[in-house]
Amino acid sequence: MTGTWRQVRSFDRCVTLLLVNQFGINLGFYMLMPFLANHLSSGLGMAAWTVGLVLGVRTLSQQGMFLVGGMLADRYGYKAMIVAGLVLRTVGFALLGFGDTLTPLLVASVLTGLAGALFNPSVRAYVAAGAGDRRVEAFALFNVFYQAGMLAGPLVGLALVLGDFRLVCLGAALVFAALTVAQVCFLPSRAGEESNPDRATGWVGIRADARQVLGNRPFLLFSVAMIGSYVLSSQIYLALPLQAAHVLGPAAGDLGSSGLFALSAVVAVAGQVRITAWARRRMTSARALILGLALMGAAFVPLAATAHLSEAWAVVPLLTATVVLTLGTVVAYPFEMDTIVALARDRLVATHYGLYNTLAGIGITLGNLGTGALWGAAEHWRLPALPWVALIVTGVGCTAAVGALATTIRPPVPSGATTR
């Protein structure tokens, strides 16, 4: 970890503050969200469909508004959207603690989701701009802080929820309130493209921005090709926990799922910086992406090979899959984030991130629906390897698609193009 801190200190104050900001965002989010469903169902006595509605509205509000958040950031500046998102998340989390009927809970869910749509593209675009030609290093550190927040959040939340769920909500709201103050006081304003005096304003300008991003064919092809990687990485929340319950039994399923989640976060925090440095020395961005995607697909091979087993020792391929899947994500992530900026040619970066996240969210939703359907079909037809084989095929397809696009991953910057 000494090398990690040395790298953090080598960046300017803006990037360092954004790294800490991301840790805080995930700390606050994950100290509350894992316990929300149980609070709604057991604490407030809500029906299952109501719980699903509240959680679904949050996800839809965030995924559906990523593009809008990115466009606003490029119009009005990254800092403004980061602060606005943090304020909304503060209010939303406080409201989740004190709302006890459906209407305020839905309002809180919308605010919480919209908050993420505002600050997520802005934070990534700001990190990319602040890091300059060290974007890959910066995004490697970004993932370390991201994963560390995911690891610490549930532990803090568990300690608070033993007292009262409102303590969790207030604690999370205080985290976001503190982040808001820190960004207002210490994060310099960095305008988006709105500083261009020749840029159209109003609805005409918004349509022009949308046309520019939607007309970026290499970026769109890359975004679609990478959707499969998000389907694969999201299985840490779906297929792998289901397998943990299958191997360990329903009683130990929750404990097993928590263990897999923690294992993934620890691998990412401990290995991200060194693995990124190793990849940068030995391969291009395209090859690093291909290696990462290949590892993500290969992660499910041990599970496909042992799917018919339910003995306790079958937890070994489950742990192996978790580690390999995380390693694949660790290899690919910094180069993936850097590639988006390269394909955007440093213009409307937040809008590009917003559209990219929207497409990834759609892919995750459809992919999880498909994985869940295959899991049920596998049980019905007694073909336990079916979902794992489908995920392996997804990995092969995603890797091949990105490999075919390798020549477009680092497009030449046209003469006369402006950069920020």
Short mmCIF file of C-alpha atoms in Angstrom, two decimals:
data_model
loop_
_atom_site.label_atom_id
_atom_site.label_comp_id
_atom_site.label_asym_id
_atom_site.label_seq_id
_atom_site.Cartn_x
_atom_site.Cartn_y
_atom_site.Cartn_z
CA MET A 1 0.00 0.00 0.00
CA THR A 2 3.02 2.31 0.36
CA GLY A 3 3.31 2.54 -3.41
CA THR A 4 -0.40 3.36 -3.66
CA TRP A 5 -0.14 6.29 -1.27
CA ARG A 6 2.97 7.50 -3.05
CA GLN A 7 1.05 7.56 -6.31
CA VAL A 8 -1.88 9.36 -4.69
CA ARG A 9 0.42 12.10 -3.42
CA SER A 10 1.97 12.48 -6.88
CA PHE A 11 -1.32 13.88 -8.24
CA ASP A 12 -2.55 17.40 -7.64
CA ARG A 13 -5.07 18.36 -4.98
CA CYS A 14 -8.06 18.12 -7.33
CA VAL A 15 -7.48 14.49 -8.27
CA THR A 16 -6.66 13.55 -4.67
CA LEU A 17 -9.85 15.18 -3.42
CA LEU A 18 -11.89 13.37 -6.06
CA LEU A 19 -10.38 10.04 -5.02
CA VAL A 20 -11.33 10.67 -1.39
CA ASN A 21 -14.72 11.88 -2.60
CA GLN A 22 -15.32 8.57 -4.39
CA PHE A 23 -14.37 6.62 -1.28
CA GLY A 24 -16.88 8.67 0.69
CA ILE A 25 -19.59 8.23 -1.95
CA ASN A 26 -19.28 4.45 -1.80
CA LEU A 27 -18.88 4.44 1.98
CA GLY A 28 -22.15 6.31 2.40
CA PHE A 29 -23.99 4.38 -0.28
CA TYR A 30 -22.99 0.89 0.84
CA MET A 31 -23.48 1.57 4.54
CA LEU A 32 -27.18 2.06 3.76
CA MET A 33 -28.29 0.23 0.62
CA PRO A 34 -27.59 -3.37 1.72
CA PHE A 35 -29.98 -2.89 4.65
CA LEU A 36 -32.74 -0.94 2.89
CA ALA A 37 -34.74 -3.89 1.56
CA ASN A 38 -34.92 -5.53 5.00
CA HIS A 39 -35.98 -2.22 6.59
CA LEU A 40 -38.78 -1.76 4.06
CA SER A 41 -40.06 -5.31 4.38
CA SER A 42 -39.46 -6.15 8.04
CA GLY A 43 -39.25 -2.72 9.61
CA LEU A 44 -42.11 -1.03 7.74
CA GLY A 45 -44.04 -4.17 6.80
CA MET A 46 -44.22 -3.34 3.10
CA ALA A 47 -45.20 -5.93 0.52
CA ALA A 48 -42.49 -7.44 -1.65
CA TRP A 49 -43.72 -5.64 -4.77
CA THR A 50 -43.50 -2.31 -2.94
CA VAL A 51 -39.94 -3.03 -1.86
CA GLY A 52 -39.07 -3.89 -5.45
CA LEU A 53 -40.72 -0.69 -6.67
CA VAL A 54 -38.72 1.53 -4.30
CA LEU A 55 -35.43 -0.16 -5.20
CA GLY A 56 -36.27 -0.24 -8.91
CA VAL A 57 -37.16 3.46 -9.03
CA ARG A 58 -33.74 4.32 -7.61
CA THR A 59 -31.96 2.23 -10.23
CA LEU A 60 -34.08 3.56 -13.07
CA SER A 61 -33.61 7.17 -11.93
CA GLN A 62 -29.85 6.73 -11.98
CA GLN A 63 -29.33 4.61 -15.08
CA GLY A 64 -31.90 6.47 -17.12
CA MET A 65 -30.47 9.89 -16.30
CA PHE A 66 -26.74 9.27 -16.72
CA LEU A 67 -26.74 10.83 -20.20
CA VAL A 68 -28.60 13.90 -18.95
CA GLY A 69 -26.17 14.25 -16.04
CA GLY A 70 -23.20 14.07 -18.40
CA MET A 71 -24.67 16.65 -20.76
CA LEU A 72 -25.38 19.03 -17.87
CA ALA A 73 -21.82 18.61 -16.64
CA ASP A 74 -20.38 19.54 -20.04
CA ARG A 75 -22.73 22.53 -20.14
CA TYR A 76 -22.44 23.92 -16.62
CA GLY A 77 -19.21 22.49 -15.25
CA TYR A 78 -18.14 19.38 -13.40
CA LYS A 79 -18.02 20.90 -9.92
CA ALA A 80 -21.59 22.20 -10.13
CA MET A 81 -22.96 18.75 -10.97
CA ILE A 82 -20.81 17.01 -8.35
CA VAL A 83 -22.08 19.35 -5.64
CA ALA A 84 -25.69 19.13 -6.86
CA GLY A 85 -25.53 15.34 -6.82
CA LEU A 86 -24.06 15.22 -3.33
CA VAL A 87 -26.76 17.57 -2.01
CA LEU A 88 -29.51 15.43 -3.56
CA ARG A 89 -27.98 12.25 -2.11
CA THR A 90 -27.81 13.89 1.34
CA VAL A 91 -31.50 14.81 1.22
CA GLY A 92 -32.53 11.49 -0.29
CA PHE A 93 -30.75 9.37 2.32
CA ALA A 94 -32.13 11.45 5.20
CA LEU A 95 -35.63 11.06 3.74
CA LEU A 96 -35.19 7.28 3.51
CA GLY A 97 -34.67 7.22 7.26
CA PHE A 98 -37.75 9.23 8.18
CA GLY A 99 -40.16 8.25 5.41
CA ASP A 100 -42.59 5.54 6.47
CA THR A 101 -45.09 5.63 3.59
CA LEU A 102 -44.69 4.92 -0.10
CA THR A 103 -44.76 8.50 -1.40
CA PRO A 104 -41.79 9.94 0.54
CA LEU A 105 -39.83 6.74 -0.02
CA LEU A 106 -40.35 6.99 -3.77
CA VAL A 107 -39.30 10.64 -3.70
CA ALA A 108 -36.19 9.66 -1.73
CA SER A 109 -35.41 6.92 -4.26
CA VAL A 110 -35.71 9.33 -7.18
CA LEU A 111 -33.45 11.87 -5.46
CA THR A 112 -30.90 9.20 -4.58
CA GLY A 113 -30.80 7.84 -8.13
CA LEU A 114 -30.71 11.25 -9.80
CA ALA A 115 -27.83 12.21 -7.52
CA GLY A 116 -25.71 9.38 -8.89
CA ALA A 117 -26.58 10.35 -12.45
CA LEU A 118 -25.33 13.87 -11.77
CA PHE A 119 -22.04 13.24 -10.01
CA ASN A 120 -20.84 9.96 -11.57
CA PRO A 121 -20.07 11.25 -15.11
CA SER A 122 -18.75 14.51 -13.67
CA VAL A 123 -16.33 12.86 -11.25
CA ARG A 124 -14.89 10.60 -13.95
CA ALA A 125 -14.59 13.43 -16.46
CA TYR A 126 -12.90 15.64 -13.86
CA VAL A 127 -10.44 12.87 -12.92
CA ALA A 128 -9.62 12.37 -16.61
CA ALA A 129 -9.08 16.10 -17.14
CA GLY A 130 -7.07 16.57 -13.96
CA ALA A 131 -4.80 13.56 -14.56
CA GLY A 132 -3.77 14.60 -18.08
CA ASP A 133 -1.57 11.96 -19.70
CA ARG A 134 -1.61 9.95 -16.44
CA ARG A 135 -5.25 8.95 -16.81
CA VAL A 136 -4.61 5.22 -16.59
CA GLU A 137 -2.76 5.63 -13.27
CA ALA A 138 -5.48 7.93 -11.95
CA PHE A 139 -8.28 5.52 -12.80
CA ALA A 140 -6.36 2.66 -11.22
CA LEU A 141 -6.26 4.66 -7.98
CA PHE A 142 -9.89 5.63 -8.50
CA ASN A 143 -10.87 1.95 -8.48
CA VAL A 144 -8.84 1.36 -5.31
CA PHE A 145 -10.78 4.08 -3.47
CA TYR A 146 -14.03 2.90 -5.09
CA GLN A 147 -13.56 -0.66 -3.88
CA ALA A 148 -12.33 0.42 -0.46
CA GLY A 149 -15.55 2.37 0.05
CA MET A 150 -17.59 -0.65 -1.02
CA LEU A 151 -15.71 -2.77 1.51
CA ALA A 152 -15.95 -0.36 4.43
CA GLY A 153 -19.54 0.78 3.88
CA PRO A 154 -21.41 -2.41 4.87
CA LEU A 155 -19.20 -2.83 7.96
CA VAL A 156 -20.03 0.67 9.19
CA GLY A 157 -23.69 0.19 8.28
CA LEU A 158 -23.86 -3.10 10.16
CA ALA A 159 -22.55 -1.44 13.31
CA LEU A 160 -25.15 1.33 13.05
CA VAL A 161 -28.12 -0.82 12.05
CA LEU A 162 -27.77 -2.79 15.27
CA GLY A 163 -28.97 0.38 16.97
CA ASP A 164 -31.59 1.73 14.57
CA PHE A 165 -32.03 2.01 10.82
CA ARG A 166 -32.44 5.78 11.14
CA LEU A 167 -28.90 5.95 12.48
CA VAL A 168 -27.70 4.33 9.28
CA CYS A 169 -29.59 6.85 7.15
CA LEU A 170 -28.43 9.81 9.19
CA GLY A 171 -24.86 8.52 9.16
CA ALA A 172 -24.91 8.11 5.39
CA ALA A 173 -26.53 11.54 4.96
CA LEU A 174 -23.80 13.08 7.14
CA VAL A 175 -21.13 11.48 4.98
CA PHE A 176 -22.62 13.08 1.87
CA ALA A 177 -23.11 16.40 3.67
CA ALA A 178 -19.42 16.41 4.63
CA LEU A 179 -18.45 15.57 1.05
CA THR A 180 -20.62 18.45 -0.17
CA VAL A 181 -18.85 20.92 2.10
CA ALA A 182 -15.44 19.57 1.07
CA GLN A 183 -16.18 19.94 -2.66
CA VAL A 184 -17.62 23.44 -2.24
CA CYS A 185 -14.62 24.62 -0.22
CA PHE A 186 -11.70 22.84 -1.83
CA LEU A 187 -12.57 21.60 -5.33
CA PRO A 188 -11.76 24.24 -7.96
CA SER A 189 -14.34 24.89 -10.64
CA ARG A 190 -13.44 23.28 -13.91
CA ALA A 191 -15.80 24.22 -16.70
CA GLY A 192 -16.92 21.81 -19.35
CA GLU A 193 -17.27 22.71 -22.97
CA GLU A 194 -19.43 25.70 -22.14
CA SER A 195 -16.28 27.85 -22.14
CA ASN A 196 -16.27 27.70 -25.96
CA PRO A 197 -17.74 31.05 -27.09
CA ASP A 198 -18.83 29.59 -30.44
CA ARG A 199 -20.88 26.85 -28.84
CA ALA A 200 -24.65 27.00 -29.33
CA THR A 201 -26.77 27.48 -26.22
CA GLY A 202 -30.19 26.29 -25.15
CA TRP A 203 -32.04 23.43 -26.81
CA VAL A 204 -30.13 23.95 -30.06
CA GLY A 205 -26.85 23.42 -28.23
CA ILE A 206 -28.13 20.34 -26.40
CA ARG A 207 -29.19 18.76 -29.68
CA ALA A 208 -25.82 19.62 -31.20
CA ASP A 209 -24.03 17.95 -28.28
CA ALA A 210 -26.23 14.86 -28.60
CA ARG A 211 -25.58 14.65 -32.33
CA GLN A 212 -21.84 14.93 -31.76
CA VAL A 213 -21.76 12.08 -29.25
CA LEU A 214 -24.25 9.86 -31.11
CA GLY A 215 -22.29 10.48 -34.29
CA ASN A 216 -19.07 9.21 -32.72
CA ARG A 217 -19.18 5.78 -34.35
CA PRO A 218 -15.95 4.36 -32.82
CA PHE A 219 -17.18 5.32 -29.35
CA LEU A 220 -20.63 3.78 -29.90
CA LEU A 221 -19.13 0.55 -31.23
CA PHE A 222 -16.79 0.35 -28.25
CA SER A 223 -19.66 1.05 -25.83
CA VAL A 224 -21.79 -1.73 -27.30
CA ALA A 225 -18.83 -4.15 -27.40
CA MET A 226 -18.13 -3.53 -23.71
CA ILE A 227 -21.69 -4.19 -22.54
CA GLY A 228 -20.86 -7.86 -22.12
CA SER A 229 -18.15 -6.99 -19.58
CA TYR A 230 -20.75 -5.35 -17.35
CA VAL A 231 -23.01 -8.39 -17.64
CA LEU A 232 -20.08 -10.51 -16.45
CA SER A 233 -18.92 -8.23 -13.63
CA SER A 234 -22.47 -7.86 -12.28
CA GLN A 235 -22.60 -11.59 -11.55
CA ILE A 236 -20.84 -10.89 -8.26
CA TYR A 237 -24.31 -9.73 -7.18
CA LEU A 238 -26.41 -12.44 -8.88
CA ALA A 239 -25.04 -15.73 -10.20
CA LEU A 240 -22.15 -16.10 -7.75
CA PRO A 241 -24.36 -15.55 -4.66
CA LEU A 242 -26.85 -18.05 -6.10
CA GLN A 243 -24.04 -20.54 -6.48
CA ALA A 244 -22.88 -19.84 -2.93
CA ALA A 245 -26.36 -20.71 -1.65
CA HIS A 246 -26.36 -23.85 -3.83
CA VAL A 247 -23.00 -25.04 -2.52
CA LEU A 248 -23.24 -23.96 1.12
CA GLY A 249 -26.98 -24.25 1.61
CA PRO A 250 -29.60 -21.51 2.05
CA ALA A 251 -28.75 -20.98 5.72
CA ALA A 252 -25.15 -20.04 4.91
CA GLY A 253 -25.93 -18.39 1.58
CA ASP A 254 -25.96 -14.82 2.92
CA LEU A 255 -22.67 -15.32 4.73
CA GLY A 256 -21.15 -16.82 1.60
CA SER A 257 -22.37 -13.92 -0.56
CA SER A 258 -20.87 -11.40 1.87
CA GLY A 259 -17.60 -13.32 1.81
CA LEU A 260 -17.46 -13.25 -1.99
CA PHE A 261 -18.18 -9.53 -2.03
CA ALA A 262 -15.44 -8.87 0.52
CA LEU A 263 -12.97 -11.12 -1.32
CA SER A 264 -13.57 -9.24 -4.57
CA ALA A 265 -13.04 -5.85 -2.90
CA VAL A 266 -9.85 -6.98 -1.13
CA VAL A 267 -8.35 -8.34 -4.36
CA ALA A 268 -9.11 -5.08 -6.16
CA VAL A 269 -7.75 -2.84 -3.40
CA ALA A 270 -4.59 -4.90 -2.91
CA GLY A 271 -3.80 -5.58 -6.56
CA GLN A 272 -5.08 -2.70 -8.67
CA VAL A 273 -2.05 -0.38 -8.69
CA ARG A 274 0.54 -3.12 -9.20
CA ILE A 275 -1.46 -4.90 -11.88
CA THR A 276 -2.06 -1.66 -13.78
CA ALA A 277 1.65 -0.78 -13.63
CA TRP A 278 2.51 -4.28 -14.88
CA ALA A 279 0.03 -4.02 -17.77
CA ARG A 280 1.25 -0.57 -18.80
CA ARG A 281 4.83 -1.82 -19.05
CA ARG A 282 3.98 -4.83 -21.17
CA MET A 283 1.04 -4.05 -23.45
CA THR A 284 -1.03 -1.47 -25.23
CA SER A 285 -4.42 -0.29 -23.96
CA ALA A 286 -6.18 -2.54 -26.47
CA ARG A 287 -4.25 -5.63 -25.40
CA ALA A 288 -4.84 -4.84 -21.72
CA LEU A 289 -8.56 -4.58 -22.38
CA ILE A 290 -8.57 -7.85 -24.30
CA LEU A 291 -6.64 -9.60 -21.52
CA GLY A 292 -9.03 -8.27 -18.88
CA LEU A 293 -12.12 -9.33 -20.82
CA ALA A 294 -10.64 -12.77 -21.52
CA LEU A 295 -10.02 -13.26 -17.80
CA MET A 296 -13.58 -12.20 -16.99
CA GLY A 297 -15.00 -14.78 -19.38
CA ALA A 298 -12.58 -17.47 -18.23
CA ALA A 299 -13.63 -16.91 -14.61
CA PHE A 300 -16.76 -19.00 -15.17
CA VAL A 301 -14.95 -22.02 -16.65
CA PRO A 302 -14.29 -23.66 -13.22
CA LEU A 303 -17.97 -23.27 -12.36
CA ALA A 304 -19.10 -24.80 -15.64
CA ALA A 305 -16.75 -27.74 -15.09
CA THR A 306 -17.99 -28.41 -11.54
CA ALA A 307 -21.61 -27.29 -11.85
CA HIS A 308 -22.93 -30.77 -11.09
CA LEU A 309 -21.23 -30.82 -7.68
CA SER A 310 -22.82 -29.58 -4.47
CA GLU A 311 -20.27 -30.83 -1.95
CA ALA A 312 -18.68 -28.28 0.37
CA TRP A 313 -15.33 -28.46 -1.43
CA ALA A 314 -17.06 -27.09 -4.54
CA VAL A 315 -16.62 -23.70 -2.89
CA VAL A 316 -13.08 -23.75 -4.31
CA PRO A 317 -14.14 -23.11 -7.93
CA LEU A 318 -16.55 -20.47 -6.62
CA LEU A 319 -13.72 -18.61 -4.89
CA THR A 320 -11.52 -19.09 -7.94
CA ALA A 321 -14.19 -17.60 -10.18
CA THR A 322 -14.57 -14.58 -7.88
CA VAL A 323 -10.82 -13.89 -7.84
CA VAL A 324 -10.36 -14.32 -11.60
CA LEU A 325 -13.43 -12.21 -12.39
CA THR A 326 -12.10 -9.45 -10.14
CA LEU A 327 -8.63 -9.67 -11.67
CA GLY A 328 -10.13 -9.31 -15.13
CA THR A 329 -12.02 -6.20 -14.02
CA VAL A 330 -8.89 -4.82 -12.37
CA VAL A 331 -6.87 -5.27 -15.56
CA ALA A 332 -9.48 -3.74 -17.85
CA TYR A 333 -10.99 -0.87 -15.84
CA PRO A 334 -8.29 1.85 -16.00
CA PHE A 335 -7.71 1.27 -19.71
CA GLU A 336 -11.46 1.20 -20.34
CA MET A 337 -11.95 4.60 -18.69
CA ASP A 338 -8.94 6.02 -20.54
CA THR A 339 -10.22 4.67 -23.86
CA ILE A 340 -13.53 6.49 -23.47
CA VAL A 341 -11.67 9.80 -23.17
CA ALA A 342 -9.50 8.93 -26.16
CA LEU A 343 -12.53 8.05 -28.29
CA ALA A 344 -14.23 11.27 -27.16
CA ARG A 345 -11.13 13.16 -28.34
CA ASP A 346 -11.28 15.11 -25.08
CA ARG A 347 -14.56 16.77 -26.07
CA LEU A 348 -17.86 16.38 -24.18
CA VAL A 349 -16.16 13.80 -21.98
CA ALA A 350 -18.88 13.76 -19.31
CA THR A 351 -21.57 13.29 -21.96
CA HIS A 352 -19.64 10.34 -23.39
CA TYR A 353 -19.32 8.84 -19.89
CA GLY A 354 -23.03 9.41 -19.32
CA LEU A 355 -24.09 7.61 -22.50
CA TYR A 356 -21.59 4.83 -21.82
CA ASN A 357 -23.03 4.26 -18.33
CA THR A 358 -26.58 4.31 -19.67
CA LEU A 359 -25.79 1.60 -22.22
CA ALA A 360 -23.95 -0.41 -19.57
CA GLY A 361 -26.96 -0.13 -17.24
CA ILE A 362 -29.31 -1.38 -19.94
CA GLY A 363 -26.95 -4.26 -20.59
CA ILE A 364 -26.75 -5.17 -16.91
CA THR A 365 -30.54 -5.18 -16.58
CA LEU A 366 -31.09 -7.35 -19.66
CA GLY A 367 -28.11 -9.55 -18.84
CA ASN A 368 -29.30 -10.22 -15.31
CA LEU A 369 -32.79 -11.02 -16.57
CA GLY A 370 -31.28 -13.48 -19.02
CA THR A 371 -28.97 -15.00 -16.41
CA GLY A 372 -31.84 -15.41 -13.98
CA ALA A 373 -33.98 -17.05 -16.66
CA LEU A 374 -31.15 -19.43 -17.57
CA TRP A 375 -30.63 -20.28 -13.90
CA GLY A 376 -34.27 -21.29 -13.62
CA ALA A 377 -34.13 -23.21 -16.89
CA ALA A 378 -30.99 -25.02 -15.74
CA GLU A 379 -32.77 -26.20 -12.61
CA HIS A 380 -35.83 -27.27 -14.59
CA TRP A 381 -33.87 -29.13 -17.27
CA ARG A 382 -31.16 -30.36 -14.87
CA LEU A 383 -28.42 -28.65 -16.84
CA PRO A 384 -26.50 -26.89 -14.05
CA ALA A 385 -23.71 -25.72 -16.36
CA LEU A 386 -26.11 -23.80 -18.63
CA PRO A 387 -25.79 -20.29 -17.08
CA TRP A 388 -22.02 -20.62 -16.74
CA VAL A 389 -21.62 -21.67 -20.36
CA ALA A 390 -23.76 -18.70 -21.42
CA LEU A 391 -21.54 -16.35 -19.41
CA ILE A 392 -18.40 -17.90 -20.93
CA VAL A 393 -19.86 -17.34 -24.40
CA THR A 394 -20.65 -13.75 -23.43
CA GLY A 395 -17.03 -13.28 -22.41
CA VAL A 396 -15.73 -14.76 -25.66
CA GLY A 397 -18.05 -12.55 -27.69
CA CYS A 398 -17.13 -9.41 -25.76
CA THR A 399 -13.40 -10.14 -26.05
CA ALA A 400 -13.68 -10.81 -29.78
CA ALA A 401 -15.71 -7.65 -30.36
CA VAL A 402 -13.20 -5.42 -28.56
CA GLY A 403 -10.37 -7.20 -30.36
CA ALA A 404 -11.99 -6.42 -33.69
CA LEU A 405 -12.17 -2.75 -32.66
CA ALA A 406 -8.55 -2.60 -31.50
CA THR A 407 -7.50 -0.25 -34.30
CA THR A 408 -10.14 2.31 -33.25
CA ILE A 409 -9.33 2.29 -29.54
CA ARG A 410 -6.64 4.92 -29.95
CA PRO A 411 -7.93 7.07 -32.80
CA PRO A 412 -5.65 9.83 -34.12
CA VAL A 413 -6.61 13.33 -33.01
CA PRO A 414 -7.50 15.36 -36.10
CA SER A 415 -5.41 18.44 -36.77
CA GLY A 416 -7.04 21.51 -35.36
CA ALA A 417 -9.09 19.55 -32.81
CA THR A 418 -9.46 21.33 -29.51
CA THR A 419 -8.64 19.67 -26.23
CA ARG A 420 -9.26 20.56 -22.65
#
